[in-house]
mmCIF file of C-alpha atoms in Angstrom:
data_model
loop_
_atom_site.group_PDB
_atom_site.id
_atom_site.type_symbol
_atom_site.label_atom_id
_atom_site.label_comp_id
_atom_site.label_asym_id
_atom_site.label_seq_id
_atom_site.Cartn_x
_atom_site.Cartn_y
_atom_site.Cartn_z
ATOM 1 C CA UNK A 1 58.128 73.877 -41.410
ATOM 2 C CA UNK A 2 58.276 74.177 -45.111
ATOM 3 C CA UNK A 3 57.360 70.778 -45.844
ATOM 4 C CA UNK A 4 54.595 70.851 -43.277
ATOM 5 C CA UNK A 5 52.914 73.970 -44.812
ATOM 6 C CA UNK A 6 53.051 72.336 -48.276
ATOM 7 C CA UNK A 7 51.609 69.125 -47.296
ATOM 8 C CA UNK A 8 48.723 71.369 -45.626
ATOM 9 C CA UNK A 9 48.134 73.405 -48.618
ATOM 10 C CA UNK A 10 47.840 70.183 -50.786
ATOM 11 C CA UNK A 11 45.412 68.931 -48.154
ATOM 12 C CA UNK A 12 43.291 71.845 -48.404
ATOM 13 C CA UNK A 13 43.372 71.793 -52.291
ATOM 14 C CA UNK A 14 42.014 67.972 -52.813
ATOM 15 C CA UNK A 15 40.291 67.143 -49.374
ATOM 16 C CA UNK A 16 37.182 68.972 -50.322
ATOM 17 C CA UNK A 17 36.770 68.321 -53.888
ATOM 18 C CA UNK A 18 34.238 65.420 -53.720
ATOM 19 C CA UNK A 19 31.667 67.909 -52.054
ATOM 20 C CA UNK A 20 28.850 69.425 -53.828
ATOM 21 C CA UNK A 21 26.549 72.373 -52.393
ATOM 22 C CA UNK A 22 22.950 71.414 -52.694
ATOM 23 C CA UNK A 23 19.675 73.215 -51.451
ATOM 24 C CA UNK A 24 16.365 71.872 -49.835
ATOM 25 C CA UNK A 25 13.360 73.277 -49.039
ATOM 26 C CA UNK A 26 13.325 74.191 -45.264
ATOM 27 C CA UNK A 27 10.132 72.094 -44.775
ATOM 28 C CA UNK A 28 11.978 68.897 -45.719
ATOM 29 C CA UNK A 29 14.664 69.455 -43.241
ATOM 30 C CA UNK A 30 13.812 65.871 -41.712
ATOM 31 C CA UNK A 31 14.686 64.252 -45.127
ATOM 32 C CA UNK A 32 17.683 66.513 -46.037
ATOM 33 C CA UNK A 33 19.750 65.696 -42.718
ATOM 34 C CA UNK A 34 20.881 62.016 -41.978
ATOM 35 C CA UNK A 35 19.650 60.924 -38.641
ATOM 36 C CA UNK A 36 21.934 59.176 -36.299
ATOM 37 C CA UNK A 37 21.769 55.683 -36.168
ATOM 38 C CA UNK A 38 19.505 53.833 -33.657
ATOM 39 C CA UNK A 39 22.476 52.614 -31.517
ATOM 40 C CA UNK A 40 23.696 56.060 -30.896
ATOM 41 C CA UNK A 41 22.926 57.819 -27.355
ATOM 42 C CA UNK A 42 19.250 59.245 -27.249
ATOM 43 C CA UNK A 43 20.559 62.335 -26.793
ATOM 44 C CA UNK A 44 22.140 62.325 -30.369
ATOM 45 C CA UNK A 45 18.957 61.383 -32.078
ATOM 46 C CA UNK A 46 17.171 63.770 -34.069
ATOM 47 C CA UNK A 47 17.544 67.085 -35.320
ATOM 48 C CA UNK A 48 18.791 70.069 -33.022
ATOM 49 C CA UNK A 49 18.593 73.935 -33.860
ATOM 50 C CA UNK A 50 20.925 76.147 -32.022
ATOM 51 C CA UNK A 51 19.275 79.492 -31.492
ATOM 52 C CA UNK A 52 22.415 81.534 -31.416
ATOM 53 C CA UNK A 53 20.355 85.035 -32.350
ATOM 54 C CA UNK A 54 17.846 84.633 -29.826
ATOM 55 C CA UNK A 55 15.080 84.652 -32.321
ATOM 56 C CA UNK A 56 12.748 82.544 -29.898
ATOM 57 C CA UNK A 57 14.708 82.337 -26.580
ATOM 58 C CA UNK A 58 17.350 84.551 -24.660
ATOM 59 C CA UNK A 59 20.687 84.527 -26.097
ATOM 60 C CA UNK A 60 23.774 86.648 -24.894
ATOM 61 C CA UNK A 61 25.301 86.863 -28.117
ATOM 62 C CA UNK A 62 24.997 89.996 -30.544
ATOM 63 C CA UNK A 63 25.272 87.960 -33.767
ATOM 64 C CA UNK A 64 24.219 84.625 -34.458
ATOM 65 C CA UNK A 65 26.105 82.468 -36.905
ATOM 66 C CA UNK A 66 23.904 82.001 -40.300
ATOM 67 C CA UNK A 67 23.721 78.158 -39.706
ATOM 68 C CA UNK A 68 20.376 76.383 -39.159
ATOM 69 C CA UNK A 69 19.935 72.715 -37.806
ATOM 70 C CA UNK A 70 22.436 69.821 -37.563
ATOM 71 C CA UNK A 71 22.287 65.989 -36.545
ATOM 72 C CA UNK A 72 24.738 63.557 -35.722
ATOM 73 C CA UNK A 73 24.183 61.204 -38.518
ATOM 74 C CA UNK A 74 27.202 62.164 -40.722
ATOM 75 C CA UNK A 75 28.505 58.580 -40.362
ATOM 76 C CA UNK A 76 30.834 58.937 -43.619
ATOM 77 C CA UNK A 77 32.667 61.615 -41.717
ATOM 78 C CA UNK A 78 32.361 60.369 -38.475
ATOM 79 C CA UNK A 79 30.882 57.338 -36.254
ATOM 80 C CA UNK A 80 30.234 57.794 -32.497
ATOM 81 C CA UNK A 81 32.867 56.152 -30.566
ATOM 82 C CA UNK A 82 31.284 54.653 -27.297
ATOM 83 C CA UNK A 83 35.053 54.221 -25.761
ATOM 84 C CA UNK A 84 36.000 57.863 -25.908
ATOM 85 C CA UNK A 85 32.099 59.211 -25.980
ATOM 86 C CA UNK A 86 32.698 61.165 -28.913
ATOM 87 C CA UNK A 87 31.280 61.967 -32.496
ATOM 88 C CA UNK A 88 32.540 64.459 -34.862
ATOM 89 C CA UNK A 89 30.460 66.564 -36.971
ATOM 90 C CA UNK A 90 31.744 68.443 -40.326
ATOM 91 C CA UNK A 91 30.062 71.888 -40.705
ATOM 92 C CA UNK A 92 30.483 71.793 -44.502
ATOM 93 C CA UNK A 93 28.902 68.281 -44.597
ATOM 94 C CA UNK A 94 25.348 67.097 -45.070
ATOM 95 C CA UNK A 95 24.401 67.035 -41.568
ATOM 96 C CA UNK A 96 24.995 70.914 -40.883
ATOM 97 C CA UNK A 97 22.660 73.120 -42.650
ATOM 98 C CA UNK A 98 23.243 76.751 -43.587
ATOM 99 C CA UNK A 99 21.051 79.957 -44.483
ATOM 100 C CA UNK A 100 20.486 80.403 -48.142
ATOM 101 C CA UNK A 101 21.612 83.823 -48.123
ATOM 102 C CA UNK A 102 24.888 85.833 -48.390
ATOM 103 C CA UNK A 103 26.235 85.352 -44.975
ATOM 104 C CA UNK A 104 25.629 81.619 -44.902
ATOM 105 C CA UNK A 105 27.430 81.340 -48.194
ATOM 106 C CA UNK A 106 30.560 83.319 -46.817
ATOM 107 C CA UNK A 107 30.821 81.421 -43.533
ATOM 108 C CA UNK A 108 30.342 78.187 -45.523
ATOM 109 C CA UNK A 109 32.769 79.121 -47.841
ATOM 110 C CA UNK A 110 35.518 79.996 -45.252
ATOM 111 C CA UNK A 111 34.859 76.719 -43.333
ATOM 112 C CA UNK A 112 34.905 74.661 -46.380
ATOM 113 C CA UNK A 113 38.024 75.991 -48.464
ATOM 114 C CA UNK A 114 40.084 78.134 -45.834
ATOM 115 C CA UNK A 115 39.634 75.782 -42.860
ATOM 116 C CA UNK A 116 39.158 72.181 -42.740
ATOM 117 C CA UNK A 117 36.707 73.011 -39.771
ATOM 118 C CA UNK A 118 34.463 70.716 -37.733
ATOM 119 C CA UNK A 119 33.492 69.895 -34.122
ATOM 120 C CA UNK A 120 33.876 67.167 -31.697
ATOM 121 C CA UNK A 121 31.213 66.523 -29.443
ATOM 122 C CA UNK A 122 32.463 64.577 -26.154
ATOM 123 C CA UNK A 123 29.644 63.317 -23.764
ATOM 124 C CA UNK A 124 30.008 62.985 -19.876
ATOM 125 C CA UNK A 125 29.166 59.848 -18.301
ATOM 126 C CA UNK A 126 25.216 60.224 -17.963
ATOM 127 C CA UNK A 127 25.112 62.590 -20.848
ATOM 128 C CA UNK A 128 24.247 65.635 -18.924
ATOM 129 C CA UNK A 129 26.944 67.702 -20.163
ATOM 130 C CA UNK A 130 28.485 67.651 -23.945
ATOM 131 C CA UNK A 131 31.858 69.371 -24.293
ATOM 132 C CA UNK A 132 32.181 70.784 -27.910
ATOM 133 C CA UNK A 133 35.626 71.118 -29.162
ATOM 134 C CA UNK A 134 36.099 73.464 -32.106
ATOM 135 C CA UNK A 135 38.700 71.346 -34.325
ATOM 136 C CA UNK A 136 40.691 71.592 -37.508
ATOM 137 C CA UNK A 137 41.773 68.675 -39.602
ATOM 138 C CA UNK A 138 45.386 68.765 -40.999
ATOM 139 C CA UNK A 139 45.093 65.586 -43.067
ATOM 140 C CA UNK A 140 48.392 63.613 -42.601
ATOM 141 C CA UNK A 141 49.575 65.990 -39.697
ATOM 142 C CA UNK A 142 46.319 64.972 -37.523
ATOM 143 C CA UNK A 143 43.822 67.182 -36.047
ATOM 144 C CA UNK A 144 44.085 70.110 -33.386
ATOM 145 C CA UNK A 145 41.494 71.062 -30.921
ATOM 146 C CA UNK A 146 40.785 73.995 -29.198
ATOM 147 C CA UNK A 147 41.688 73.295 -25.458
ATOM 148 C CA UNK A 148 38.983 73.921 -23.386
ATOM 149 C CA UNK A 149 40.899 75.647 -20.744
ATOM 150 C CA UNK A 150 41.406 78.467 -23.251
ATOM 151 C CA UNK A 151 37.721 78.486 -24.419
ATOM 152 C CA UNK A 152 35.084 76.194 -23.654
ATOM 153 C CA UNK A 153 32.032 75.249 -25.313
ATOM 154 C CA UNK A 154 29.340 73.126 -23.197
ATOM 155 C CA UNK A 155 26.011 71.810 -24.017
ATOM 156 C CA UNK A 156 24.283 71.347 -20.582
ATOM 157 C CA UNK A 157 21.183 69.268 -20.640
ATOM 158 C CA UNK A 158 18.135 71.489 -18.951
ATOM 159 C CA UNK A 159 15.532 69.214 -16.716
ATOM 160 C CA UNK A 160 12.039 68.912 -18.465
ATOM 161 C CA UNK A 161 9.525 71.024 -16.612
ATOM 162 C CA UNK A 162 6.035 69.189 -17.331
ATOM 163 C CA UNK A 163 3.360 71.679 -16.907
ATOM 164 C CA UNK A 164 5.372 74.741 -17.773
ATOM 165 C CA UNK A 165 6.457 73.545 -21.314
ATOM 166 C CA UNK A 166 5.625 74.297 -24.035
ATOM 167 C CA UNK A 167 5.801 77.890 -22.867
ATOM 168 C CA UNK A 168 2.730 79.744 -22.347
ATOM 169 C CA UNK A 169 1.835 82.635 -24.877
ATOM 170 C CA UNK A 170 3.355 85.874 -24.066
ATOM 171 C CA UNK A 171 6.390 84.462 -21.998
ATOM 172 C CA UNK A 172 9.612 86.294 -21.695
ATOM 173 C CA UNK A 173 12.686 84.695 -23.930
ATOM 174 C CA UNK A 174 14.183 84.013 -20.240
ATOM 175 C CA UNK A 175 11.203 82.052 -19.570
ATOM 176 C CA UNK A 176 11.293 80.561 -22.887
ATOM 177 C CA UNK A 177 14.645 79.458 -22.725
ATOM 178 C CA UNK A 178 13.692 77.239 -19.457
ATOM 179 C CA UNK A 179 12.006 74.763 -21.836
ATOM 180 C CA UNK A 180 15.036 74.231 -24.426
ATOM 181 C CA UNK A 181 16.796 71.018 -24.557
ATOM 182 C CA UNK A 182 20.346 72.384 -23.846
ATOM 183 C CA UNK A 183 21.769 75.402 -22.291
ATOM 184 C CA UNK A 184 24.763 76.416 -24.698
ATOM 185 C CA UNK A 185 27.639 77.770 -22.410
ATOM 186 C CA UNK A 186 30.800 79.589 -23.543
ATOM 187 C CA UNK A 187 33.734 80.351 -21.161
ATOM 188 C CA UNK A 188 37.222 81.436 -21.833
ATOM 189 C CA UNK A 189 40.473 81.824 -19.956
ATOM 190 C CA UNK A 190 39.434 85.500 -18.934
ATOM 191 C CA UNK A 191 36.124 84.655 -17.928
ATOM 192 C CA UNK A 192 36.805 84.832 -14.226
ATOM 193 C CA UNK A 193 37.689 88.081 -14.733
ATOM 194 C CA UNK A 194 34.776 89.181 -16.400
ATOM 195 C CA UNK A 195 31.907 88.380 -13.785
ATOM 196 C CA UNK A 196 28.474 87.671 -15.263
ATOM 197 C CA UNK A 197 29.843 88.785 -18.498
ATOM 198 C CA UNK A 198 32.386 85.998 -18.231
ATOM 199 C CA UNK A 199 29.567 83.257 -19.429
ATOM 200 C CA UNK A 200 27.784 83.506 -22.599
ATOM 201 C CA UNK A 201 24.455 81.570 -22.879
ATOM 202 C CA UNK A 202 22.150 80.589 -25.730
ATOM 203 C CA UNK A 203 19.749 77.717 -26.172
ATOM 204 C CA UNK A 204 19.619 74.621 -28.071
ATOM 205 C CA UNK A 205 16.277 72.982 -28.989
ATOM 206 C CA UNK A 206 15.379 69.567 -30.279
ATOM 207 C CA UNK A 207 13.192 70.061 -33.365
ATOM 208 C CA UNK A 208 13.169 66.539 -34.626
ATOM 209 C CA UNK A 209 12.995 63.353 -32.773
ATOM 210 C CA UNK A 210 14.823 60.103 -33.457
ATOM 211 C CA UNK A 211 12.065 58.754 -35.475
ATOM 212 C CA UNK A 212 12.164 61.823 -37.763
ATOM 213 C CA UNK A 213 9.006 63.331 -36.302
ATOM 214 C CA UNK A 214 8.655 66.991 -35.635
ATOM 215 C CA UNK A 215 8.910 68.170 -32.062
ATOM 216 C CA UNK A 216 6.196 70.801 -31.752
ATOM 217 C CA UNK A 217 6.018 73.643 -31.007
ATOM 218 C CA UNK A 218 9.534 74.167 -31.732
ATOM 219 C CA UNK A 219 9.491 72.800 -34.955
ATOM 220 C CA UNK A 220 7.271 75.447 -36.322
ATOM 221 C CA UNK A 221 9.319 78.302 -34.536
ATOM 222 C CA UNK A 222 12.198 76.873 -36.303
ATOM 223 C CA UNK A 223 10.569 76.933 -39.607
ATOM 224 C CA UNK A 224 9.865 80.543 -38.879
ATOM 225 C CA UNK A 225 13.341 81.322 -38.001
ATOM 226 C CA UNK A 226 14.668 79.564 -41.118
ATOM 227 C CA UNK A 227 12.179 81.328 -43.859
ATOM 228 C CA UNK A 228 13.020 84.770 -42.859
ATOM 229 C CA UNK A 229 13.752 86.961 -45.747
ATOM 230 C CA UNK A 230 17.438 87.872 -46.104
ATOM 231 C CA UNK A 231 18.682 91.233 -46.870
ATOM 232 C CA UNK A 232 18.616 92.181 -50.565
ATOM 233 C CA UNK A 233 21.247 95.117 -49.837
ATOM 234 C CA UNK A 234 24.038 93.107 -48.287
ATOM 235 C CA UNK A 235 23.389 90.428 -50.880
ATOM 236 C CA UNK A 236 24.291 93.052 -53.472
ATOM 237 C CA UNK A 237 26.830 94.576 -51.907
ATOM 238 C CA UNK A 238 28.686 91.122 -51.433
ATOM 239 C CA UNK A 239 27.933 89.584 -54.341
ATOM 240 C CA UNK A 240 27.005 86.423 -52.290
ATOM 241 C CA UNK A 241 23.715 85.476 -53.542
ATOM 242 C CA UNK A 242 21.670 82.382 -54.207
ATOM 243 C CA UNK A 243 22.776 83.072 -57.858
ATOM 244 C CA UNK A 244 26.352 81.732 -56.702
ATOM 245 C CA UNK A 245 24.958 77.876 -56.165
ATOM 246 C CA UNK A 246 24.526 75.997 -59.244
ATOM 247 C CA UNK A 247 21.688 73.914 -57.757
ATOM 248 C CA UNK A 248 18.170 75.210 -59.286
ATOM 249 C CA UNK A 249 16.597 74.507 -55.937
ATOM 250 C CA UNK A 250 18.824 77.256 -54.536
ATOM 251 C CA UNK A 251 17.093 80.220 -56.503
ATOM 252 C CA UNK A 252 13.691 79.408 -54.567
ATOM 253 C CA UNK A 253 12.740 80.982 -51.220
ATOM 254 C CA UNK A 254 12.315 79.142 -48.134
ATOM 255 C CA UNK A 255 15.471 77.113 -48.765
ATOM 256 C CA UNK A 256 18.755 76.016 -46.799
ATOM 257 C CA UNK A 257 21.731 74.454 -48.372
ATOM 258 C CA UNK A 258 24.265 71.990 -47.020
ATOM 259 C CA UNK A 259 27.250 70.173 -48.453
ATOM 260 C CA UNK A 260 26.697 66.456 -49.730
ATOM 261 C CA UNK A 261 29.493 64.289 -50.928
ATOM 262 C CA UNK A 262 29.894 63.425 -54.582
ATOM 263 C CA UNK A 263 30.500 59.891 -53.587
ATOM 264 C CA UNK A 264 29.816 57.384 -50.613
ATOM 265 C CA UNK A 265 26.434 56.750 -49.091
ATOM 266 C CA UNK A 266 25.755 60.278 -48.333
ATOM 267 C CA UNK A 267 25.495 61.233 -51.944
ATOM 268 C CA UNK A 268 22.310 59.927 -52.319
ATOM 269 C CA UNK A 269 21.059 62.837 -50.146
ATOM 270 C CA UNK A 270 22.057 65.136 -53.132
ATOM 271 C CA UNK A 271 19.613 63.112 -55.393
ATOM 272 C CA UNK A 272 16.552 62.957 -53.251
ATOM 273 C CA UNK A 273 13.568 65.427 -54.314
ATOM 274 C CA UNK A 274 13.602 68.096 -51.366
#
């Protein structure tokens, strides 16, 4: 046990030293996040936004994690495996962006330095359902994923409703949700005991297509969400402000951040004018 613990601690101290935290303008998200290669399934193309907080559509969550958009193009970290139908995405890598504010900084720091945390996305045969596994890499000890019988995260594809989408002006959040790309569902071991409260829903939106073009009107809604002003009071209380980053871009309003490797192909993203 002592040896395994020592190996794990050594891995934590050394595995993320090649990352830099860099910021970009929210309206440059299409250039900031790497797009998936063209041979990936179309469902993994482009950029998506998980509207956890219910900014645009219905959400059962009382609070959304302060992340923003994500893509499946971080091929330095993982490439799509057509045999297992899986791809892994790091929450502290270049394909996962975060709000440039105190809580975004806090969550990112926890995931990067305390937990080598990422997700495995497993596609079913017709890509109508994606099982999402929270996973921790333990270096030479391998990886550990949350078993879905204990806690299950899925993305279930919603049918296209021509004529009903985009949502009409004044539509309720539940009606707006019918136009989403995916229904993101969470269940747990005790869900059967909780009735309708045992299944948690929020909705996922395609905001950029596989060619890097904005998908409207959802891209503009995402921009409104990403550009919300943070709480100055909470920033002062926590001490986690934009000033904690060394990148000058992070001092500007209307910006987000992500982790970029200091070496390897993804390192070029850190030097792009965003």
